[in-house]
Amino acid sequence: MCGMCGLLGGGNHWSNATAPLAGANPRRQRLIQAALANRVLMPFRLKLDDFHGRSFVLTSPTGASEMVNDFSQVWRVAERMLGRPLDPLTLFTDEAAAP
């Protein structure tokens, strides 16, 4: 998807709404949401960035990037980029998958 389509079309999924934080505007909340996701994505060498408050951009270790319309698509796109299943919950167990 091109950047303009991501800018105009994304952002309406329920997962993009975050609980209000005291003193945080919606833009800051999205940045916090991306930062929390990056804690899970970091061991897989993936990075999630906010795109103008409407979409996200997921970047792979090779530098490939893909527009993600809403937060629910992050894991699907991450699996496609990695070429294998990604279970974020395995990172918090004794048998964490190696990247």
mmCIF file of C-alpha atoms in Angstrom:
data_model
loop_
_atom_site.group_PDB
_atom_site.id
_atom_site.type_symbol
_atom_site.label_atom_id
_atom_site.label_comp_id
_atom_site.label_asym_id
_atom_site.label_seq_id
_atom_site.Cartn_x
_atom_site.Cartn_y
_atom_site.Cartn_z
ATOM 1 C CA MET A 1 0.000 0.000 0.000
ATOM 2 C CA CYS A 2 1.297 3.464 -0.762
ATOM 3 C CA GLY A 3 1.838 5.990 1.994
ATOM 4 C CA MET A 4 -1.125 8.110 0.963
ATOM 5 C CA CYS A 5 -3.551 5.167 1.139
ATOM 6 C CA GLY A 6 -2.256 4.309 4.594
ATOM 7 C CA LEU A 7 -2.672 7.893 5.703
ATOM 8 C CA LEU A 8 -6.249 8.165 4.447
ATOM 9 C CA GLY A 9 -7.525 4.674 5.181
ATOM 10 C CA GLY A 10 -6.025 3.520 8.473
ATOM 11 C CA GLY A 11 -6.794 4.168 12.079
ATOM 12 C CA ASN A 12 -10.419 3.040 12.477
ATOM 13 C CA HIS A 13 -9.842 -0.374 14.080
ATOM 14 C CA TRP A 14 -10.765 -0.812 17.776
ATOM 15 C CA SER A 15 -7.179 -1.871 18.583
ATOM 16 C CA ASN A 16 -5.930 1.587 17.640
ATOM 17 C CA ALA A 17 -7.805 3.118 20.555
ATOM 18 C CA THR A 18 -5.766 3.191 23.718
ATOM 19 C CA ALA A 19 -6.967 3.889 27.231
ATOM 20 C CA PRO A 20 -6.615 7.577 28.038
ATOM 21 C CA LEU A 21 -3.472 8.401 29.971
ATOM 22 C CA ALA A 22 -3.365 11.392 32.271
ATOM 23 C CA GLY A 23 -1.908 14.336 30.348
ATOM 24 C CA ALA A 24 -1.324 12.379 27.129
ATOM 25 C CA ASN A 25 -2.852 13.443 23.834
ATOM 26 C CA PRO A 26 -3.888 10.804 21.233
ATOM 27 C CA ARG A 27 -0.654 11.238 19.238
ATOM 28 C CA ARG A 28 1.448 10.593 22.334
ATOM 29 C CA GLN A 29 -0.682 7.565 23.194
ATOM 30 C CA ARG A 30 -0.012 6.048 19.754
ATOM 31 C CA LEU A 31 3.708 6.582 20.245
ATOM 32 C CA ILE A 32 3.463 4.811 23.592
ATOM 33 C CA GLN A 33 1.526 1.962 21.966
ATOM 34 C CA ALA A 34 4.223 1.590 19.286
ATOM 35 C CA ALA A 35 6.973 1.699 21.935
ATOM 36 C CA LEU A 36 5.306 -1.103 23.892
ATOM 37 C CA ALA A 37 4.916 -3.193 20.734
ATOM 38 C CA ASN A 38 8.581 -2.598 19.938
ATOM 39 C CA ARG A 39 9.542 -4.233 23.238
ATOM 40 C CA VAL A 40 7.988 -7.441 21.917
ATOM 41 C CA LEU A 41 9.217 -6.979 18.334
ATOM 42 C CA MET A 42 12.832 -6.101 19.240
ATOM 43 C CA PRO A 43 14.038 -9.714 19.756
ATOM 44 C CA PHE A 44 12.816 -10.431 16.226
ATOM 45 C CA ARG A 45 14.685 -7.357 14.922
ATOM 46 C CA LEU A 46 11.444 -5.730 13.768
ATOM 47 C CA LYS A 47 10.436 -2.123 14.419
ATOM 48 C CA LEU A 48 7.022 -0.484 14.472
ATOM 49 C CA ASP A 49 6.605 3.257 13.891
ATOM 50 C CA ASP A 50 3.550 5.476 13.936
ATOM 51 C CA PHE A 51 2.625 6.968 10.550
ATOM 52 C CA HIS A 52 0.950 10.348 10.979
ATOM 53 C CA GLY A 53 -1.376 9.067 13.682
ATOM 54 C CA ARG A 54 -3.382 6.995 11.187
ATOM 55 C CA SER A 55 -1.353 3.858 10.399
ATOM 56 C CA PHE A 56 1.831 2.091 11.391
ATOM 57 C CA VAL A 57 4.966 1.144 9.453
ATOM 58 C CA LEU A 58 6.618 -2.171 10.279
ATOM 59 C CA THR A 59 10.279 -2.470 9.277
ATOM 60 C CA SER A 60 12.154 -5.768 8.948
ATOM 61 C CA PRO A 61 15.810 -6.496 9.747
ATOM 62 C CA THR A 62 16.619 -6.241 6.034
ATOM 63 C CA GLY A 63 15.132 -2.746 5.780
ATOM 64 C CA ALA A 64 11.928 -3.817 4.047
ATOM 65 C CA SER A 65 8.933 -1.900 5.343
ATOM 66 C CA GLU A 66 5.210 -2.352 5.067
ATOM 67 C CA MET A 67 2.262 -0.169 5.946
ATOM 68 C CA VAL A 68 0.020 -1.647 8.649
ATOM 69 C CA ASN A 69 -3.490 -0.191 8.768
ATOM 70 C CA ASP A 70 -4.254 -1.118 12.335
ATOM 71 C CA PHE A 71 -2.676 -2.762 15.335
ATOM 72 C CA SER A 72 -4.413 -6.093 14.683
ATOM 73 C CA GLN A 73 -2.366 -6.554 11.485
ATOM 74 C CA VAL A 74 1.035 -6.077 13.122
ATOM 75 C CA TRP A 75 1.559 -9.755 13.983
ATOM 76 C CA ARG A 76 0.366 -11.039 10.579
ATOM 77 C CA VAL A 77 2.718 -8.693 8.734
ATOM 78 C CA ALA A 78 5.555 -9.523 11.148
ATOM 79 C CA GLU A 79 5.107 -13.252 10.466
ATOM 80 C CA ARG A 80 5.152 -12.642 6.735
ATOM 81 C CA MET A 81 8.337 -10.573 7.030
ATOM 82 C CA LEU A 82 10.046 -13.205 9.169
ATOM 83 C CA GLY A 83 8.779 -16.114 7.105
ATOM 84 C CA ARG A 84 7.696 -18.024 10.209
ATOM 85 C CA PRO A 85 5.052 -17.931 12.937
ATOM 86 C CA LEU A 86 5.515 -15.328 15.647
ATOM 87 C CA ASP A 87 3.939 -15.805 19.042
ATOM 88 C CA PRO A 88 4.679 -12.737 21.197
ATOM 89 C CA LEU A 89 3.712 -14.639 24.338
ATOM 90 C CA THR A 90 6.596 -17.102 23.924
ATOM 91 C CA LEU A 91 8.994 -14.282 24.752
ATOM 92 C CA PHE A 92 7.774 -14.370 28.328
ATOM 93 C CA THR A 93 8.305 -18.079 28.883
ATOM 94 C CA ASP A 94 11.399 -20.159 29.597
ATOM 95 C CA GLU A 95 11.284 -21.527 26.039
ATOM 96 C CA ALA A 96 11.498 -18.231 24.162
ATOM 97 C CA ALA A 97 11.943 -18.674 20.426
ATOM 98 C CA ALA A 98 15.280 -17.533 19.083
ATOM 99 C CA PRO A 99 15.063 -14.905 16.327
#
